[in-house]
Short mmCIF file of C-alpha atoms in Angstrom, two decimals:
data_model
loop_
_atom_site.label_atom_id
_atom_site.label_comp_id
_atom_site.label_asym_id
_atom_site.label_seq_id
_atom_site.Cartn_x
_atom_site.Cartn_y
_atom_site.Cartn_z
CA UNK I 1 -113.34 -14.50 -132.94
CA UNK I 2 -111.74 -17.14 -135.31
CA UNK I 3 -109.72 -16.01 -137.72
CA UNK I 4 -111.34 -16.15 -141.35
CA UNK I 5 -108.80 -18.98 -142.55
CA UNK I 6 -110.18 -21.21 -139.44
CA UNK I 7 -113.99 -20.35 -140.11
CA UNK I 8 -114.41 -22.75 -142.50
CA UNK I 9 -112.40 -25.04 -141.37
CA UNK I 10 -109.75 -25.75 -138.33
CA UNK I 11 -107.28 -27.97 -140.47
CA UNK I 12 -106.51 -24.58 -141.53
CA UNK I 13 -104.98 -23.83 -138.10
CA UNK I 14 -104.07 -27.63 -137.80
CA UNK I 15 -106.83 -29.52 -136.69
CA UNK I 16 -108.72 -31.41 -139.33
CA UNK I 17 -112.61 -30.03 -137.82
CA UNK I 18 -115.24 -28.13 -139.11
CA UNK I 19 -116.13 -24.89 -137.51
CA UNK I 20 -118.22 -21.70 -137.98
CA UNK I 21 -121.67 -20.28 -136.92
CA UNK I 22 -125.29 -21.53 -137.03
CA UNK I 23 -128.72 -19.15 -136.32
CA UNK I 24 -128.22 -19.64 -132.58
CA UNK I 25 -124.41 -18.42 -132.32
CA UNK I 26 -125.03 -15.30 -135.11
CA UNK I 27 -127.86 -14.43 -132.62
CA UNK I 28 -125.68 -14.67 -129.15
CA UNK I 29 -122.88 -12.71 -130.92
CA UNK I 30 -125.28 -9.55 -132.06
CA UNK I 31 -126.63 -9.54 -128.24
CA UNK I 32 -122.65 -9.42 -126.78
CA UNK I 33 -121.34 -7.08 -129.50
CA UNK I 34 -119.71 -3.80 -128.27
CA UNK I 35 -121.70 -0.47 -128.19
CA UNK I 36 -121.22 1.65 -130.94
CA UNK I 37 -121.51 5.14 -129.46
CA UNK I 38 -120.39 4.23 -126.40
CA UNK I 39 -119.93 2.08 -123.24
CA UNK I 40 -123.09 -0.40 -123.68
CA UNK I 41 -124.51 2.35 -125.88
CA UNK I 42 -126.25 1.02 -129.03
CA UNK I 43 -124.71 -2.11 -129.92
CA UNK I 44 -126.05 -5.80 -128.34
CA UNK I 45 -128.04 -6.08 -124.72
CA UNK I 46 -125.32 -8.65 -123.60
CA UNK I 47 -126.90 -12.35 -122.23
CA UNK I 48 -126.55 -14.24 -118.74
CA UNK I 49 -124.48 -17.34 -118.65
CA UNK I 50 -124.55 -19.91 -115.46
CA UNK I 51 -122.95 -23.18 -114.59
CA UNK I 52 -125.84 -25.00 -113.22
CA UNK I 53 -123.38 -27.19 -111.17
CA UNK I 54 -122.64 -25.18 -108.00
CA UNK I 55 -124.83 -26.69 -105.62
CA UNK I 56 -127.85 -24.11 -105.89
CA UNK I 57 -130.03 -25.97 -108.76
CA UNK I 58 -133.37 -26.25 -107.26
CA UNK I 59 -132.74 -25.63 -104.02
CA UNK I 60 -134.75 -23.15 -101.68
CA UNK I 61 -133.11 -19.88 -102.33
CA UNK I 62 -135.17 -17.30 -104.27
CA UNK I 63 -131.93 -16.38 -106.45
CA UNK I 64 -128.92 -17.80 -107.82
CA UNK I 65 -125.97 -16.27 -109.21
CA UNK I 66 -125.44 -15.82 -113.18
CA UNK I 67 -122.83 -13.60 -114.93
CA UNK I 68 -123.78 -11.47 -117.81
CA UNK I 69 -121.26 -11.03 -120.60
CA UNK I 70 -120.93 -8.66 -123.52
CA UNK I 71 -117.50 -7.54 -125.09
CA UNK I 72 -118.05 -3.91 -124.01
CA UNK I 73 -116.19 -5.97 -120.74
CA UNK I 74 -112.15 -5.96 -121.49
CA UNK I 75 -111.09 -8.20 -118.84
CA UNK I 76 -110.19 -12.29 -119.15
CA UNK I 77 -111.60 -15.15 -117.41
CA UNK I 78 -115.37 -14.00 -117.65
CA UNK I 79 -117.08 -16.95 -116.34
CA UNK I 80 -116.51 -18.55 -112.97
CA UNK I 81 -114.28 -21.72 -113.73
CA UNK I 82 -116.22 -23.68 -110.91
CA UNK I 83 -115.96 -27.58 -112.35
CA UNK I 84 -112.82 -28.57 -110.49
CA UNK I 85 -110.93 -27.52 -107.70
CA UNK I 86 -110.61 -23.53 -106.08
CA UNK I 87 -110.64 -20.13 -108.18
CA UNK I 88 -107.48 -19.44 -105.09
CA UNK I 89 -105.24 -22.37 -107.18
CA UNK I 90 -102.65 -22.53 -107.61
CA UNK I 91 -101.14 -21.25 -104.86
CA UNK I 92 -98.03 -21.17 -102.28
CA UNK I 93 -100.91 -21.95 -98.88
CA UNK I 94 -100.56 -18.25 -98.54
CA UNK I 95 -103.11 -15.40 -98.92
CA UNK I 96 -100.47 -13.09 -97.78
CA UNK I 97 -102.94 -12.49 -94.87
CA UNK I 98 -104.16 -16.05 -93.87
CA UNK I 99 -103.13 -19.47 -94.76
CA UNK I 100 -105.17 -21.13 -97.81
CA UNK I 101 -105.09 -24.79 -97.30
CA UNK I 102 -104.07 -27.36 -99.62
CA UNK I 103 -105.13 -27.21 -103.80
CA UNK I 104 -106.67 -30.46 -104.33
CA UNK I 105 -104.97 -32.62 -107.38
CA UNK I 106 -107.09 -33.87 -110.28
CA UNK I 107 -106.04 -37.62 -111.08
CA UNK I 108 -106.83 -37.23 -114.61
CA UNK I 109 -104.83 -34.56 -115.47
CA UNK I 110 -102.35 -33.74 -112.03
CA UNK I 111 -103.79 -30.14 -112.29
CA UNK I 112 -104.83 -28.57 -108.75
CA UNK I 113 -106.31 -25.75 -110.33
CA UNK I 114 -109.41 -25.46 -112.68
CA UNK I 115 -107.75 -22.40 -115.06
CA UNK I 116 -106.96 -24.52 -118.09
CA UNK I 117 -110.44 -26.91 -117.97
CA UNK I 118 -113.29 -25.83 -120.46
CA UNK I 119 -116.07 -25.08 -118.62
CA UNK I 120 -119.97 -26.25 -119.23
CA UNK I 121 -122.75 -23.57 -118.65
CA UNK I 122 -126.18 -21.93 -119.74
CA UNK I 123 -126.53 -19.11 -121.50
CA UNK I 124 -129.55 -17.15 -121.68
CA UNK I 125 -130.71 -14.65 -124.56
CA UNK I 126 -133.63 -14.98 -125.73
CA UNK I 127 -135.73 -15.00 -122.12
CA UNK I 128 -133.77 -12.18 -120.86
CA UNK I 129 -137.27 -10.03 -120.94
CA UNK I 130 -138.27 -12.67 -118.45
CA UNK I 131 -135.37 -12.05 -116.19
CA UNK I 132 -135.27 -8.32 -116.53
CA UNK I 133 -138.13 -5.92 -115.95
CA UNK I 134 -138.05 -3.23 -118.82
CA UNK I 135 -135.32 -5.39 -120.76
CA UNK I 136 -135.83 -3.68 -124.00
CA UNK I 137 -134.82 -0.34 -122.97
CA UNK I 138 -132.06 -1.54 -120.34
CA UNK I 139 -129.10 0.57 -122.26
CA UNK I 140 -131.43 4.14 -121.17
CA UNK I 141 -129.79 5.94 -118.86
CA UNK I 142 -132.86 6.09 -116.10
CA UNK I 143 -133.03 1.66 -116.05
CA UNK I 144 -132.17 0.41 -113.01
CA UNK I 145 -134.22 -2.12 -112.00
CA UNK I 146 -131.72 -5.30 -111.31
CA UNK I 147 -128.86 -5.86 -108.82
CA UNK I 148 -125.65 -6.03 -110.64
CA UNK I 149 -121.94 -6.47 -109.07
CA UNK I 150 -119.09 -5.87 -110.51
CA UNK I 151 -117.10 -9.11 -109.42
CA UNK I 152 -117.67 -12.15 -107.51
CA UNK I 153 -119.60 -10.73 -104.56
CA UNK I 154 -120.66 -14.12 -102.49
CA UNK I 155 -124.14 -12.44 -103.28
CA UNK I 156 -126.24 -15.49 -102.62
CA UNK I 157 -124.44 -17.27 -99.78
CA UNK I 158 -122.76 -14.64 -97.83
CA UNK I 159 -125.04 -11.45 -97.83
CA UNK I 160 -127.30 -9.69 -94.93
CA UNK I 161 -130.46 -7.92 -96.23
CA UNK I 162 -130.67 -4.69 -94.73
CA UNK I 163 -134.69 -4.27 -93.54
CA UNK I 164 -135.12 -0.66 -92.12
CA UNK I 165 -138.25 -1.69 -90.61
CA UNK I 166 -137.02 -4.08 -87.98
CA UNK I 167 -133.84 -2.31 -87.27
CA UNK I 168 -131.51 -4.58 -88.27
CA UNK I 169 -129.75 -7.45 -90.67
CA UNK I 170 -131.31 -10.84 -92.25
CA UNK I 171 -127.88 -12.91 -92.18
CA UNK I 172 -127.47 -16.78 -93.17
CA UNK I 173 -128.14 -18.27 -89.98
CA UNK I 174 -129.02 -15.53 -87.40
CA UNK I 175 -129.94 -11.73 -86.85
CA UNK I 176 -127.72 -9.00 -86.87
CA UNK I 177 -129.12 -5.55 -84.93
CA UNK I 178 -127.51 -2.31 -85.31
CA UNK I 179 -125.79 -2.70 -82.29
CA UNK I 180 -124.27 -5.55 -83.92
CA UNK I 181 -125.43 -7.88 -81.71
CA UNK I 182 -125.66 -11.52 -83.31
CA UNK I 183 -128.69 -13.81 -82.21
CA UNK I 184 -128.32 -17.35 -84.37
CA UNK I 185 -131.31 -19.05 -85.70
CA UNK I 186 -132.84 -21.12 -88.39
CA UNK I 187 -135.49 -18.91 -89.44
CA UNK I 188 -132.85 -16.20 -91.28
CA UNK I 189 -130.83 -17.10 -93.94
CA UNK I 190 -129.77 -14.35 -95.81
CA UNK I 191 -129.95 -12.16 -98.77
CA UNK I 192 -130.16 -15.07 -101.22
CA UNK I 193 -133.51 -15.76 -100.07
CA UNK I 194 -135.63 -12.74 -101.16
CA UNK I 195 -137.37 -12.20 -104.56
CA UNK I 196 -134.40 -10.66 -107.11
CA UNK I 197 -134.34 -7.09 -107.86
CA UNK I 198 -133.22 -3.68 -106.83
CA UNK I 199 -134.71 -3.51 -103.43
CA UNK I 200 -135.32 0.49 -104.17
CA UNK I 201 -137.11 0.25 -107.29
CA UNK I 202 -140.08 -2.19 -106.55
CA UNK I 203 -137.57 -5.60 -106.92
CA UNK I 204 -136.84 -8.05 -103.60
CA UNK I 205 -133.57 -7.01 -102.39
CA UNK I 206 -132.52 -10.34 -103.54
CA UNK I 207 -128.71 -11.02 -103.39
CA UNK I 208 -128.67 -7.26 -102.41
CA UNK I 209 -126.41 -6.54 -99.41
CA UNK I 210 -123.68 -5.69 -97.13
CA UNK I 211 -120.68 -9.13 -97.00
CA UNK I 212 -121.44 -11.26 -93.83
CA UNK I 213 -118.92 -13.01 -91.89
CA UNK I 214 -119.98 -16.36 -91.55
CA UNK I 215 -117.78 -17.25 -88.55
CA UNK I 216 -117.04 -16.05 -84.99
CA UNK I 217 -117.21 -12.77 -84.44
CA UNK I 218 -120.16 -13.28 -87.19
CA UNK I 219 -121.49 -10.23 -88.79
CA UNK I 220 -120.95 -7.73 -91.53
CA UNK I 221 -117.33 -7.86 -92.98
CA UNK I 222 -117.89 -5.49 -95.83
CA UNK I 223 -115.07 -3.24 -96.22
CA UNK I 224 -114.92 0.73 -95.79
CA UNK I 225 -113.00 3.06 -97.33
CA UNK I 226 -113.84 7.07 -96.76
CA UNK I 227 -112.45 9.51 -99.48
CA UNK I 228 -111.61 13.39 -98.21
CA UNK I 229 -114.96 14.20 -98.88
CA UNK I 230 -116.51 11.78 -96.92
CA UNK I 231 -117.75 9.53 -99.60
CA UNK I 232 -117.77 5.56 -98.38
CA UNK I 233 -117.43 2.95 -101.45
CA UNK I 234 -120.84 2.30 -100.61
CA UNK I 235 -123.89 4.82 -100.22
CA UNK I 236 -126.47 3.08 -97.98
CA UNK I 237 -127.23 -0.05 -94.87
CA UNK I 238 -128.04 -1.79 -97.97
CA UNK I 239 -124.16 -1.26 -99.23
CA UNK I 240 -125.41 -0.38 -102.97
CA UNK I 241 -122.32 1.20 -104.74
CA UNK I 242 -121.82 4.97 -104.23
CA UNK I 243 -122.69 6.89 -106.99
CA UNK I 244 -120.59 9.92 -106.07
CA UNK I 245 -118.19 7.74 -108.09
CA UNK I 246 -120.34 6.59 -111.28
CA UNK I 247 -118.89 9.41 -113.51
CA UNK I 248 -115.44 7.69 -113.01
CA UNK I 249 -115.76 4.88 -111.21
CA UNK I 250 -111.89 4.42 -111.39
CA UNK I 251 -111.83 6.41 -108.63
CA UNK I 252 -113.55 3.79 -106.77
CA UNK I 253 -111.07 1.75 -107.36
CA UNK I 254 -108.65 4.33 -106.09
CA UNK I 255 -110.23 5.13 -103.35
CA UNK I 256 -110.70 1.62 -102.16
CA UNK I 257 -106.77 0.72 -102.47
CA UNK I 258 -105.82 4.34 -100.36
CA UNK I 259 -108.56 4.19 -97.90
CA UNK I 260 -109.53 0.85 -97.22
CA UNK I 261 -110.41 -0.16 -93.42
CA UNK I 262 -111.54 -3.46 -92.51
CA UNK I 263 -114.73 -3.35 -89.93
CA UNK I 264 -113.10 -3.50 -86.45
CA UNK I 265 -113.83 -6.81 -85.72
CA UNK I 266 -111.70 -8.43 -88.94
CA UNK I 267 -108.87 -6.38 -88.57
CA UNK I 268 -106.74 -9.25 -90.29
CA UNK I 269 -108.02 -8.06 -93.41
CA UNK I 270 -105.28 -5.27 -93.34
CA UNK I 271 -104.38 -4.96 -97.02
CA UNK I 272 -103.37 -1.72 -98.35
CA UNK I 273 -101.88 -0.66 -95.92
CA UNK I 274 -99.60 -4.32 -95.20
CA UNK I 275 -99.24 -4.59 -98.91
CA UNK I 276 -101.28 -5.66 -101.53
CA UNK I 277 -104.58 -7.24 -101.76
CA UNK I 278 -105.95 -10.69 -102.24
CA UNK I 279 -108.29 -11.79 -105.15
CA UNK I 280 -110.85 -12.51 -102.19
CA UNK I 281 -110.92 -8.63 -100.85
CA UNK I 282 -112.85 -8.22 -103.38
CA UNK I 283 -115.64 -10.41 -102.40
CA UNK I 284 -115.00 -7.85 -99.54
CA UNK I 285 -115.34 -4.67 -101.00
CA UNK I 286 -118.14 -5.41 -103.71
CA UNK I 287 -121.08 -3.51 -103.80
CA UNK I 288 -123.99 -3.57 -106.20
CA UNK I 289 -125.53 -0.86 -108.54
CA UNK I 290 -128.90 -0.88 -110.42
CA UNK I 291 -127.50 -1.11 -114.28
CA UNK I 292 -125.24 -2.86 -116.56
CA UNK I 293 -123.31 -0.39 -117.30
CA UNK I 294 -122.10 1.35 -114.32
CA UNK I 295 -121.40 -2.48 -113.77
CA UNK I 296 -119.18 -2.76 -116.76
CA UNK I 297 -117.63 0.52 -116.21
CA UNK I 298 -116.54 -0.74 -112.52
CA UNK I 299 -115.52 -3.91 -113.77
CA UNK I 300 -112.95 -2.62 -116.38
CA UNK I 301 -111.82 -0.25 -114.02
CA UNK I 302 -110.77 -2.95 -111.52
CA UNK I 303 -109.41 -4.65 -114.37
CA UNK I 304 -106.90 -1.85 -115.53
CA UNK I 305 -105.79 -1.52 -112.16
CA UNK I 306 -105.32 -5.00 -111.53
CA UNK I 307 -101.34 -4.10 -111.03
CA UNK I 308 -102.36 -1.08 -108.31
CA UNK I 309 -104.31 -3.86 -106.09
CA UNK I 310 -103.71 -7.36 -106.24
CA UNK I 311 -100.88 -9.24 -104.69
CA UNK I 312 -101.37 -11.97 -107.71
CA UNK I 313 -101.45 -14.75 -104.30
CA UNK I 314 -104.20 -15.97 -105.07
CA UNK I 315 -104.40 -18.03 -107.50
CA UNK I 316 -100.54 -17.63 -108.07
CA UNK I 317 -100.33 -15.15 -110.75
CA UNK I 318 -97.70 -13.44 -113.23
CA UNK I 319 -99.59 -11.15 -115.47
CA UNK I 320 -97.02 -10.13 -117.83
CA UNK I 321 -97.75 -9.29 -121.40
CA UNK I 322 -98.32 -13.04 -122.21
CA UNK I 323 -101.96 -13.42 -122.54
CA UNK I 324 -102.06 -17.36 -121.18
CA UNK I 325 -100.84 -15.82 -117.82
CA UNK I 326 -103.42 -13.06 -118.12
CA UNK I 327 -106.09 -16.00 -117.51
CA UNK I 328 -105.79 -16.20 -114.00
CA UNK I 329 -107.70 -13.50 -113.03
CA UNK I 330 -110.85 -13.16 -111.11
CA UNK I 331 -112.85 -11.88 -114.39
CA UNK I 332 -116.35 -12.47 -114.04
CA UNK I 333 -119.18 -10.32 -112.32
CA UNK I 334 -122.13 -11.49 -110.35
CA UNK I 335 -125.88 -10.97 -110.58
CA UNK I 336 -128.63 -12.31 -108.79
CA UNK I 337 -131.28 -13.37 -110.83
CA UNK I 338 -134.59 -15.53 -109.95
CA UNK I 339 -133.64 -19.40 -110.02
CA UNK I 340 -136.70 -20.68 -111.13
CA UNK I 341 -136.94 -18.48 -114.47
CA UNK I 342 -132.98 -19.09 -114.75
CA UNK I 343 -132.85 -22.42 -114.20
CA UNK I 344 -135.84 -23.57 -116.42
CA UNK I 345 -134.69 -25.68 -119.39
CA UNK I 346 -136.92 -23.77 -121.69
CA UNK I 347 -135.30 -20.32 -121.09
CA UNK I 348 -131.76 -22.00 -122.45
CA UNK I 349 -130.85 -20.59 -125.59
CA UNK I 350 -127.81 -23.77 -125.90
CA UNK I 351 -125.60 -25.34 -123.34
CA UNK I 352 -121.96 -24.27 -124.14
CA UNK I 353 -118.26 -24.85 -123.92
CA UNK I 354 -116.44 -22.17 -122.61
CA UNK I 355 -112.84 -22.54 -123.73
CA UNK I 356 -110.19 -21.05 -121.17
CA UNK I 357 -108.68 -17.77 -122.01
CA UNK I 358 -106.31 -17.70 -124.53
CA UNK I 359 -106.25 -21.57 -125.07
CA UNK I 360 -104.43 -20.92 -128.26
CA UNK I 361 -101.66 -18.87 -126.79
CA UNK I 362 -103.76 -15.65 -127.55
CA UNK I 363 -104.35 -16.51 -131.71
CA UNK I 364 -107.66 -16.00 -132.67
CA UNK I 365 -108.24 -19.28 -133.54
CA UNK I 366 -108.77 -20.42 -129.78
CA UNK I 367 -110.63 -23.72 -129.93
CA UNK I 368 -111.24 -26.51 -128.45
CA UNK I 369 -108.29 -29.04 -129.84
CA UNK I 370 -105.68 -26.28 -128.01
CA UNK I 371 -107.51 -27.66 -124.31
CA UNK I 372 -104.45 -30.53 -123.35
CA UNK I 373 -105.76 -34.46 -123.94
CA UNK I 374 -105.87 -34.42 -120.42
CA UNK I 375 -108.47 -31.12 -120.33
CA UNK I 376 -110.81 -32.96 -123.21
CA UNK I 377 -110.91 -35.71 -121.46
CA UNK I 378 -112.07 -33.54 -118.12
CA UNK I 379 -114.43 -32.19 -120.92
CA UNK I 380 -116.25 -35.86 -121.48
CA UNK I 381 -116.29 -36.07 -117.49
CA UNK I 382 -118.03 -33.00 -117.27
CA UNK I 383 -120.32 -34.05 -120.43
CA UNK I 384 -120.94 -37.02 -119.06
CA UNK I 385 -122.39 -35.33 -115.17
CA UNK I 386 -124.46 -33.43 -117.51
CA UNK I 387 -126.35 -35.79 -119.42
CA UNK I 388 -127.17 -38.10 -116.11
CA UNK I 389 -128.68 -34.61 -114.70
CA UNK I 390 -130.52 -34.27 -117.78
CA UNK I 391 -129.01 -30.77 -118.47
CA UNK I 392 -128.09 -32.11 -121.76
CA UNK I 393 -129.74 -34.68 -124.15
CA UNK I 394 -127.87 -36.54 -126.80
CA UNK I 395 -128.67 -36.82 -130.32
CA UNK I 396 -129.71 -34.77 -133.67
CA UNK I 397 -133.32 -35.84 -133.08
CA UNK I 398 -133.04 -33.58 -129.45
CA UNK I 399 -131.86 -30.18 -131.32
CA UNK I 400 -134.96 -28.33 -130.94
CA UNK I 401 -135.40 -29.44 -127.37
CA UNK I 402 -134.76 -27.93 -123.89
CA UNK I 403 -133.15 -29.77 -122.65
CA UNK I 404 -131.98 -30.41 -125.42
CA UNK I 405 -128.38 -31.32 -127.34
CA UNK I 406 -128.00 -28.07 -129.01
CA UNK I 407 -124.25 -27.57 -127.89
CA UNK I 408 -121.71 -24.85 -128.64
CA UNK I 409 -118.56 -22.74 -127.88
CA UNK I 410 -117.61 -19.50 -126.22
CA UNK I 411 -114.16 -17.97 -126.97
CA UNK I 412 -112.31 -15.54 -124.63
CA UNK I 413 -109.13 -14.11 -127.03
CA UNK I 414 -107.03 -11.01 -126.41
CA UNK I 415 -107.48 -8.45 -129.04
CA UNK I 416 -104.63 -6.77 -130.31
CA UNK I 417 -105.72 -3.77 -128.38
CA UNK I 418 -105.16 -5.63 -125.52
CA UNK I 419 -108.72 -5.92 -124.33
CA UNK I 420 -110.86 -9.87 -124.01
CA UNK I 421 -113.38 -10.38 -126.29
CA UNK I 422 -115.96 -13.42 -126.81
CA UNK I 423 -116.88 -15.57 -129.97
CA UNK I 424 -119.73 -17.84 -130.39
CA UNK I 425 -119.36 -20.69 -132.35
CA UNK I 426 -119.24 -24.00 -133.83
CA UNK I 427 -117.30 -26.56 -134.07
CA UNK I 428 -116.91 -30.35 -134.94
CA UNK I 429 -115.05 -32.22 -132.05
CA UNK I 430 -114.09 -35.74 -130.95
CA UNK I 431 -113.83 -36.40 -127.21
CA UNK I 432 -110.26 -38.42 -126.51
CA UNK I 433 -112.40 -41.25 -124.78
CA UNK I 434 -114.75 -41.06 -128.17
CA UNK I 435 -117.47 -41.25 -126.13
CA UNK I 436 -119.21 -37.85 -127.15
CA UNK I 437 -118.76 -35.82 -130.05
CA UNK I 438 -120.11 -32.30 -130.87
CA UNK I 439 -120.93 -32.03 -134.58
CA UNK I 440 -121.37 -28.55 -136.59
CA UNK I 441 -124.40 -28.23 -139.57
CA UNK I 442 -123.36 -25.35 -141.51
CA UNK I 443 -126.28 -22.74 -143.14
CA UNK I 444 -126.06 -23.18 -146.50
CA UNK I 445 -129.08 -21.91 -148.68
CA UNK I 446 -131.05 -24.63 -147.75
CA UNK I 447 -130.66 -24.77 -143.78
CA UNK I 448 -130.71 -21.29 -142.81
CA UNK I 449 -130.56 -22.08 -139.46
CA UNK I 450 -127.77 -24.55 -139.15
CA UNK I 451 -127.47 -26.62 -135.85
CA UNK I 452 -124.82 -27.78 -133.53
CA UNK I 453 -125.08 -30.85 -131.01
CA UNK I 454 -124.03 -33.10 -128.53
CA UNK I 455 -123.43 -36.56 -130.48
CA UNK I 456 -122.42 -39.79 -129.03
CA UNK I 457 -119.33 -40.89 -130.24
CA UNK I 458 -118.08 -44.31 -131.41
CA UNK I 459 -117.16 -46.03 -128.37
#
C-alpha cells in the first residue's frame, strides 16, 4: 500500500495530488486482506476483477472469464493486461518451439507490448453471493462449488466439455469422440457455453475442461504428465486438477516440469525435455479445482518455481531481483463465472485503474504519475472507449450510479518479503490531454463515506 507520508498526500513522494481511501476502497481492501491463520484462512473472501473489453461483453456464451484477487496470492502482474497489444510482447519472434509473429507498435507511445499501460477493469465485491453459491462460508474446507484455475487457462474459448453420456467432447466448432475422431459443426461450441459451476457439485461445467486444439489435427491438446505412482496432473475426462497433489501442490508443479508429454498429435510442444517452457504451456497444462484456495496454493507454487519452468521467451523476460522486471509475468488466474450476473452494471462495486507492477520502481508509493506521459495518455484513450460504451459515466452527480463515475486505483507493490501485494485507493489525477480527471473526496467527520470519480477535465 502507500506509504503513510504519501496517504495524505503524493507531493510528499513528488507529485502535488491528493490520495488516500474512501468507504468503497476500505471495503475492497478488508475483502483482499491476507488470512490470518492461514492460506485464505480467516482474513478477507478476496473479489473478482474483469476487463469488460475482450470481445465477450454480451455475447452468447454462458460464461466469461474474471480473475479473483486477494493478497494471500504472492505473485506480480495479477490482472490480464489485455488493452493493447499481446501478453507474448516483447519478444525475439521466437517461442523457443514455434515462431510468434510480429509485436504490433503503439503510435502513441512506440511500445509493442501492453506491460507498462494501466489497465481499466470491474471489480466485484459486494455481489459476490450472487456469483458464488454458499459465498459466505467459501474459506470451509468442504466448499467447492465454482471452477477455479490457477492461470490463464483459455477456459472460455478453447475448452471441450467432457459429457459422459454421449461418449464424447463438446469442442468450439465440432465433436470430439473418444476415439478422437473430429466431426465439425455449428451446433458445438465449447465449454464456454454451459451454465458456470463445478460440473460435479450441481454447477454447469461451464469453462470446465480439457485444452482444445483449435487447428488441424483439432482436438484435445491438454498436456500429461504421469508421476511414479501413476498420478496424471489431472484426475478425470473432465481434466479437474488431481488432488493426489492438493496437500503440496508444488509437487504439481514438479511433476509437470519432469514428466510432461504432449498428446501425440502436438508433439511440437516438447518442452521439458528440449529445454524450458513457454508462458503459453501453461494454458496447456491448466486444470481446474473446486476452491479458492487450492487455487491460490497452485498459483504461488507456479510462481516460486517460475525459474524451474519458464524459458522467460515469452514475453522477453529477465526476472532478476529488480521488481520492474518481475512484471512480466503471466500472474493472473482464471475463473469462469456467469456473464450476465458479471457483466451487469449494478453488480460493480467501482471501475478501476490498475497500475502496472511496480510502477514506482517497487516503492510503496506506486501511483499513477510513475505510468510514462506516454502511458497516461494511453490511460485517457482507454477512458475515453469507456465512456462511449457507457461502462463509465462522467461527473460527481453519477457517483452513486452503475454505471456510474465512481473510479479508483489498484496497486501491485513488492513487499519487502518479496511477495506482490494489492492497495485500493484514491487518488487525484490530471490526464496529459486534460481531458479527464479523477478527483479524490476524503472522509472527514462529516462524509464518512468519501467518494472518488471520473471528472472531465479542462479541455
Amino acid at each position: 500500500m502507500l506509504r503513510s507520508s504519501c496517504i495524505v498526500a503524493l507531493w510528499a513522494c513528488g507529485v502535488d495530488a491528493d490520495s488516500g481511501h474512501t468507504s468503497v476502497t476500505n471495503s475492497l481492501n478488508h475483502a483482499i486482506s491476507q488470512g490470518i491463520n492461514g492460506i485464505y484462512s480467516g482474513g478477507g473472501s478476496g473479489v473478482l476483477v474483469r476487463s469488460l473489453l475482450d470481445g465477450l461483453f454480451n455475447s452468447d456464451v454462458n460464461v466469461v472469464p474474471a480473475s479473483f484477487v486477494h493478497n494471500d496470492l504472492v505473485a506480480p502482474s495479477i490482472m490480464y493486461p489485455g488493452n493493447f497489444g499481446s501478453v507474448w510482447c516483447p519478444n525475439d519472434g521466437s517461442s523457443g518451439y514455434s515462431k510468434t509473429g510480429q509485436c504490433e507498435t503503439d503510435s502513441l507511445t512506440g511500445l509493442d507490448n501492453p506491460w507498462s499501460y494501466a489497465q481499466l477493469s470491474v471489480v466485484i465485491n459486494s455481489a459476490m453471493t450472487d456469483l458464488f453459491p454458499d459465498f459466505d462460508n467459501i474459506q470451509d474446507g468442504q466448499w467447492g462449488w465454482m471452477v477455479f484455475y490457477a492461470t490463464d487457462s483459455n477456459s472460455v474459448d478453447q475448452r471441450c466439455r467432457y459429457l459422459a453420456s454421449a461418449s464424447g467432447y463438446d469442442c468450439p466448432g465440432g465433436w470430439l469422440d473418444l476415439s478422437s475422431n473430429w466431426v465439425a459443426d455449428s451446433v458445438h461450441k465449447g465449454a464456454g457455453y454451459y451454465a458456470a459451476g463445478n460440473p460435479y457439485a450441481t454447477g454447469g461445467g461451464g469453462g470446465a475442461g480439457c485444452h482444445f486444439a483449435p487447428y488441424d489435427p483439432y482436438g484435445i491438446s491438454q498436456t500429461d504428465a504421469y508421476d511414479a505412482n501413476g498420478n496424471n496432473l489431472v484426475e478425470d475426462s473432465d481434466c479437474q486438477c488431481n488432488y493426489a497433489f492438493s496437500s503440496n501442490w508444488d509437487e504439481w508443479v514438479t511433476n509437470w516440469i519432469m514428466n510432461a508429454a504432449p498428446k501425440a498429435a502436438y508433439s511440437w510442444q516438447g518442452w521439458f525435455k528440449e529445454g524450458k517452457a513457454p508462458s503459453f504451456a501453461l494454458d496447456l497444462a491448466a486444470c481446474w479445482v473446486n476452491n479458492p484456495r487450492d487455487m491460490i496454493n497452485l498459483q504461488n507454487a507456479l510462481w516460486y518455481r517460475r525459474y524451474d519452468w519458464s524459458n522467460e521467451m515469452l514475453p522477453a523476460s529477465q526476472w532478476d531481483g529488480t521488481p520492474v522486471n518481475q512484471r512480466l509475468f503471466w500472474g493472473w488466474n482464471e475463473i469462469p463465472v456467469d456473464r450476465k450476473i458479471v457483466d451487469t452494471a449494478a453488480n460493480w462495486d467501482a471501475v478501476f485503474i490498475k497500475l502496472p507492477a511496480a510502477i514506482c520502481q517497487g516503492l510503496q508509493s506506486d501511483n499513477i504519475y510513475c505510468v510514462t506521459h506516454g502511458g497516461q495518455m494511453v490511460l485517457e484513450r482507454d477512458l475515453d472507449t469507456w465512456v462511449s460504451n457507457d461502462f463509465l459515466l462522467v461527473g460527481a452527480s453519477n457517483v452513486g450510479l452503475r454505471p456510474g463515475s465512481y473510479i479508483i486505483y489498484m496497486t501491485d507493490s513488492i513487499t519487502a518479503s518479496g511477495a506482490w501485494t494489492r492497495d485500493f485507493f484514491c487518488q487525484d489525477w490530471k490526464g496529459p490531454d486534460e481531458k479527464y480527471m479523477t478527483v479524490y473526496v476524503p472522509v472527514t467527520t462529516s462524509n464518512q463515506y468519501g467518494a472518488c470519480y471520473l471528472e472531465w477535465g479542462t479541455r
